[in-house]
Amino acid sequence: MTLSIRSLQHFAVLAEEKHFSRAAQRLHLTQSALTRSIQALEASLGLVLVDRASTGVVPTQAGRTVLERAQRILGETRDLRREAELIRGHDTGRVSLGVGVFPAAGFLSPLLVRIAREHPGLSVHVEVESWQRLLDKLLQDKLDFAVAVTHSLPPPDDFAVRPLPPQHGGLFTRAGHPLQGVARPRLRAALGQYRLAATDLPPRARDYLARLYQVARHDELPIAFECDSVAALRDVALGSDVVLFCTREAIAAEPDKAELKLDLALALIRTGEVAEAGQLLDALPANLATDDRTIRARARLDFHAAAADAPPADALAARVQADGNDLEARYLLGIRQLLGGSEEAALEQFLEMLRIDRGYRDGLPRKALIDAFRVVEDDDLVGRYRRRMSSLLF
């Protein structure tokens, strides 16, 4: 019995296409040549592999068994060829890569640029799909590997899995969206007034959104736009009041919309994730580096940095109570109060520092007040304390 890899490949494609004409077209053969190849394979094995039905070609029970083994053999053959190329040291060959929608938006473009530069002889085929569809293609040996979020559908035990840094999902809106003026305790109730834009989400993400929107079933989620183009969904959110469910890595990766990075940095600062916010601010182009929002953001980052190793607010308040001239304690207490939302109390601490010793640490009281004015968004409050600062200075 003589078998050829070519005949096994012909059989695998025929089983997938379910029609001799479509399979022959895909294999760049005439239909008669494909028929002869399948007949030769059946003769070699002594088995009938396919039946012709009204819906097309269907593998027999024996054919299904042979197909499963053939797919493994074809996969091993591809792996052997690839390893041989690596052993020869040739930077050539073909890689089939599957990428989930969110990971693709976050890193695919820079990855392909790097491959083009470092491996110019390599051919890369990329499929951007949902994890369910990627898993199906992995099982069929149509992909060499895939990058995806797999919580809702873990891969089989015989798959080699390598964890990658996590992606951070969340809800995003355009700058100036009505939700940005809603206080945190009322945010969940207000969220229900706005519809969603999202990709084809896995069950775990839909569970999260159902809890957030307080609905019992996934089909009750107010999804207005659903597609696998994160870029298109971003544009919808930027041009309307629709709320985007996405990952912040995908938002930050948008190369042509630097303002998105600034908006994301501002959101991260509000949630206390200052290290990542600082990296985004450092990467802003020159025209945004001097933007008022950037200046305010850097002032808030400076306060976060100063508070990193500071004692708790209660301990600092006790120090100020024991010694009103402990300006370091007043400064750190003011920062704690400012970051905690007690803005007027913070301004009082900085103003008292200015009254006690305006030259403390090279003019720190005045600098703290000016930076606080940048951070505080209540114009009336800022105006009052600006006048009080001026009366002390002049």
JSON list of C-alpha atoms in Angstrom, two decimals, residues 157-239:
[
{"chain": "A", "resi": 157, "resn": "ASP", "atom": "CA", "xyz": [-5.54, 19.98, 27.65]},
{"chain": "A", "resi": 158, "resn": "ASP", "atom": "CA", "xyz": [-3.18, 18.89, 24.88]},
{"chain": "A", "resi": 159, "resn": "PHE", "atom": "CA", "xyz": [-2.67, 22.49, 23.72]},
{"chain": "A", "resi": 160, "resn": "ALA", "atom": "CA", "xyz": [0.50, 24.28, 24.77]},
{"chain": "A", "resi": 161, "resn": "VAL", "atom": "CA", "xyz": [-0.62, 27.49, 26.48]},
{"chain": "A", "resi": 162, "resn": "ARG", "atom": "CA", "xyz": [1.61, 30.46, 27.29]},
{"chain": "A", "resi": 163, "resn": "PRO", "atom": "CA", "xyz": [0.05, 33.25, 29.39]},
{"chain": "A", "resi": 164, "resn": "LEU", "atom": "CA", "xyz": [0.63, 36.80, 28.16]},
{"chain": "A", "resi": 165, "resn": "PRO", "atom": "CA", "xyz": [0.30, 40.09, 30.06]},
{"chain": "A", "resi": 166, "resn": "PRO", "atom": "CA", "xyz": [-3.37, 40.76, 30.83]},
{"chain": "A", "resi": 167, "resn": "GLN", "atom": "CA", "xyz": [-5.58, 43.15, 28.92]},
{"chain": "A", "resi": 168, "resn": "HIS", "atom": "CA", "xyz": [-7.83, 45.50, 30.86]},
{"chain": "A", "resi": 169, "resn": "GLY", "atom": "CA", "xyz": [-11.43, 45.77, 29.72]},
{"chain": "A", "resi": 170, "resn": "GLY", "atom": "CA", "xyz": [-13.69, 48.68, 30.52]},
{"chain": "A", "resi": 171, "resn": "LEU", "atom": "CA", "xyz": [-16.23, 51.19, 29.29]},
{"chain": "A", "resi": 172, "resn": "PHE", "atom": "CA", "xyz": [-15.05, 54.23, 27.33]},
{"chain": "A", "resi": 173, "resn": "THR", "atom": "CA", "xyz": [-16.79, 57.41, 26.21]},
{"chain": "A", "resi": 174, "resn": "ARG", "atom": "CA", "xyz": [-15.83, 60.47, 24.21]},
{"chain": "A", "resi": 175, "resn": "ALA", "atom": "CA", "xyz": [-14.48, 63.54, 26.00]},
{"chain": "A", "resi": 176, "resn": "GLY", "atom": "CA", "xyz": [-17.37, 65.65, 27.28]},
{"chain": "A", "resi": 177, "resn": "HIS", "atom": "CA", "xyz": [-19.81, 62.72, 27.42]},
{"chain": "A", "resi": 178, "resn": "PRO", "atom": "CA", "xyz": [-22.68, 63.31, 29.89]},
{"chain": "A", "resi": 179, "resn": "LEU", "atom": "CA", "xyz": [-21.58, 60.32, 31.98]},
{"chain": "A", "resi": 180, "resn": "GLN", "atom": "CA", "xyz": [-18.29, 62.04, 32.82]},
{"chain": "A", "resi": 181, "resn": "GLY", "atom": "CA", "xyz": [-20.18, 64.54, 34.97]},
{"chain": "A", "resi": 182, "resn": "VAL", "atom": "CA", "xyz": [-22.00, 61.85, 36.97]},
{"chain": "A", "resi": 183, "resn": "ALA", "atom": "CA", "xyz": [-20.76, 61.12, 40.51]},
{"chain": "A", "resi": 184, "resn": "ARG", "atom": "CA", "xyz": [-19.51, 57.57, 41.07]},
{"chain": "A", "resi": 185, "resn": "PRO", "atom": "CA", "xyz": [-22.41, 56.48, 43.38]},
{"chain": "A", "resi": 186, "resn": "ARG", "atom": "CA", "xyz": [-24.95, 57.35, 40.66]},
{"chain": "A", "resi": 187, "resn": "LEU", "atom": "CA", "xyz": [-22.92, 56.13, 37.70]},
{"chain": "A", "resi": 188, "resn": "ARG", "atom": "CA", "xyz": [-24.41, 52.65, 37.40]},
{"chain": "A", "resi": 189, "resn": "ALA", "atom": "CA", "xyz": [-27.97, 53.97, 37.34]},
{"chain": "A", "resi": 190, "resn": "ALA", "atom": "CA", "xyz": [-27.06, 56.62, 34.75]},
{"chain": "A", "resi": 191, "resn": "LEU", "atom": "CA", "xyz": [-25.27, 54.08, 32.56]},
{"chain": "A", "resi": 192, "resn": "GLY", "atom": "CA", "xyz": [-28.55, 52.43, 31.57]},
{"chain": "A", "resi": 193, "resn": "GLN", "atom": "CA", "xyz": [-29.55, 55.53, 29.59]},
{"chain": "A", "resi": 194, "resn": "TYR", "atom": "CA", "xyz": [-26.80, 54.94, 27.01]},
{"chain": "A", "resi": 195, "resn": "ARG", "atom": "CA", "xyz": [-26.42, 52.15, 24.47]},
{"chain": "A", "resi": 196, "resn": "LEU", "atom": "CA", "xyz": [-23.31, 50.07, 23.90]},
{"chain": "A", "resi": 197, "resn": "ALA", "atom": "CA", "xyz": [-20.85, 49.44, 21.08]},
{"chain": "A", "resi": 198, "resn": "ALA", "atom": "CA", "xyz": [-18.96, 46.15, 21.37]},
{"chain": "A", "resi": 199, "resn": "THR", "atom": "CA", "xyz": [-17.35, 43.30, 19.48]},
{"chain": "A", "resi": 200, "resn": "ASP", "atom": "CA", "xyz": [-18.77, 39.77, 19.45]},
{"chain": "A", "resi": 201, "resn": "LEU", "atom": "CA", "xyz": [-18.14, 39.28, 23.16]},
{"chain": "A", "resi": 202, "resn": "PRO", "atom": "CA", "xyz": [-17.52, 35.97, 24.97]},
{"chain": "A", "resi": 203, "resn": "PRO", "atom": "CA", "xyz": [-20.00, 34.89, 27.69]},
{"chain": "A", "resi": 204, "resn": "ARG", "atom": "CA", "xyz": [-17.78, 36.06, 30.55]},
{"chain": "A", "resi": 205, "resn": "ALA", "atom": "CA", "xyz": [-17.67, 39.63, 29.19]},
{"chain": "A", "resi": 206, "resn": "ARG", "atom": "CA", "xyz": [-21.43, 39.58, 28.62]},
{"chain": "A", "resi": 207, "resn": "ASP", "atom": "CA", "xyz": [-21.93, 38.40, 32.21]},
{"chain": "A", "resi": 208, "resn": "TYR", "atom": "CA", "xyz": [-19.91, 41.38, 33.42]},
{"chain": "A", "resi": 209, "resn": "LEU", "atom": "CA", "xyz": [-21.94, 43.82, 31.34]},
{"chain": "A", "resi": 210, "resn": "ALA", "atom": "CA", "xyz": [-25.23, 42.24, 32.43]},
{"chain": "A", "resi": 211, "resn": "ARG", "atom": "CA", "xyz": [-24.29, 42.83, 36.08]},
{"chain": "A", "resi": 212, "resn": "LEU", "atom": "CA", "xyz": [-23.18, 46.37, 35.31]},
{"chain": "A", "resi": 213, "resn": "TYR", "atom": "CA", "xyz": [-26.36, 47.22, 33.41]},
{"chain": "A", "resi": 214, "resn": "GLN", "atom": "CA", "xyz": [-28.48, 45.28, 35.92]},
{"chain": "A", "resi": 215, "resn": "VAL", "atom": "CA", "xyz": [-30.22, 43.06, 33.37]},
{"chain": "A", "resi": 216, "resn": "ALA", "atom": "CA", "xyz": [-31.07, 39.39, 33.78]},
{"chain": "A", "resi": 217, "resn": "ARG", "atom": "CA", "xyz": [-30.15, 38.09, 30.32]},
{"chain": "A", "resi": 218, "resn": "HIS", "atom": "CA", "xyz": [-27.49, 38.80, 27.72]},
{"chain": "A", "resi": 219, "resn": "ASP", "atom": "CA", "xyz": [-30.10, 39.62, 25.07]},
{"chain": "A", "resi": 220, "resn": "GLU", "atom": "CA", "xyz": [-31.35, 42.47, 27.27]},
{"chain": "A", "resi": 221, "resn": "LEU", "atom": "CA", "xyz": [-28.05, 44.35, 26.99]},
{"chain": "A", "resi": 222, "resn": "PRO", "atom": "CA", "xyz": [-28.54, 47.65, 25.10]},
{"chain": "A", "resi": 223, "resn": "ILE", "atom": "CA", "xyz": [-26.00, 46.84, 22.36]},
{"chain": "A", "resi": 224, "resn": "ALA", "atom": "CA", "xyz": [-26.49, 49.31, 19.52]},
{"chain": "A", "resi": 225, "resn": "PHE", "atom": "CA", "xyz": [-23.45, 48.37, 17.41]},
{"chain": "A", "resi": 226, "resn": "GLU", "atom": "CA", "xyz": [-21.70, 45.00, 17.27]},
{"chain": "A", "resi": 227, "resn": "CYS", "atom": "CA", "xyz": [-18.83, 44.26, 14.90]},
{"chain": "A", "resi": 228, "resn": "ASP", "atom": "CA", "xyz": [-15.28, 42.92, 14.95]},
{"chain": "A", "resi": 229, "resn": "SER", "atom": "CA", "xyz": [-13.66, 46.23, 13.95]},
{"chain": "A", "resi": 230, "resn": "VAL", "atom": "CA", "xyz": [-12.45, 47.99, 17.08]},
{"chain": "A", "resi": 231, "resn": "ALA", "atom": "CA", "xyz": [-11.43, 51.01, 14.96]},
{"chain": "A", "resi": 232, "resn": "ALA", "atom": "CA", "xyz": [-14.99, 51.40, 13.63]},
{"chain": "A", "resi": 233, "resn": "LEU", "atom": "CA", "xyz": [-16.48, 51.07, 17.11]},
{"chain": "A", "resi": 234, "resn": "ARG", "atom": "CA", "xyz": [-14.01, 53.67, 18.42]},
{"chain": "A", "resi": 235, "resn": "ASP", "atom": "CA", "xyz": [-15.17, 56.13, 15.79]},
{"chain": "A", "resi": 236, "resn": "VAL", "atom": "CA", "xyz": [-18.80, 55.52, 16.73]},
{"chain": "A", "resi": 237, "resn": "ALA", "atom": "CA", "xyz": [-18.04, 56.27, 20.39]},
{"chain": "A", "resi": 238, "resn": "LEU", "atom": "CA", "xyz": [-16.02, 59.37, 19.48]},
{"chain": "A", "resi": 239, "resn": "GLY", "atom": "CA", "xyz": [-18.85, 60.77, 17.38]}
]
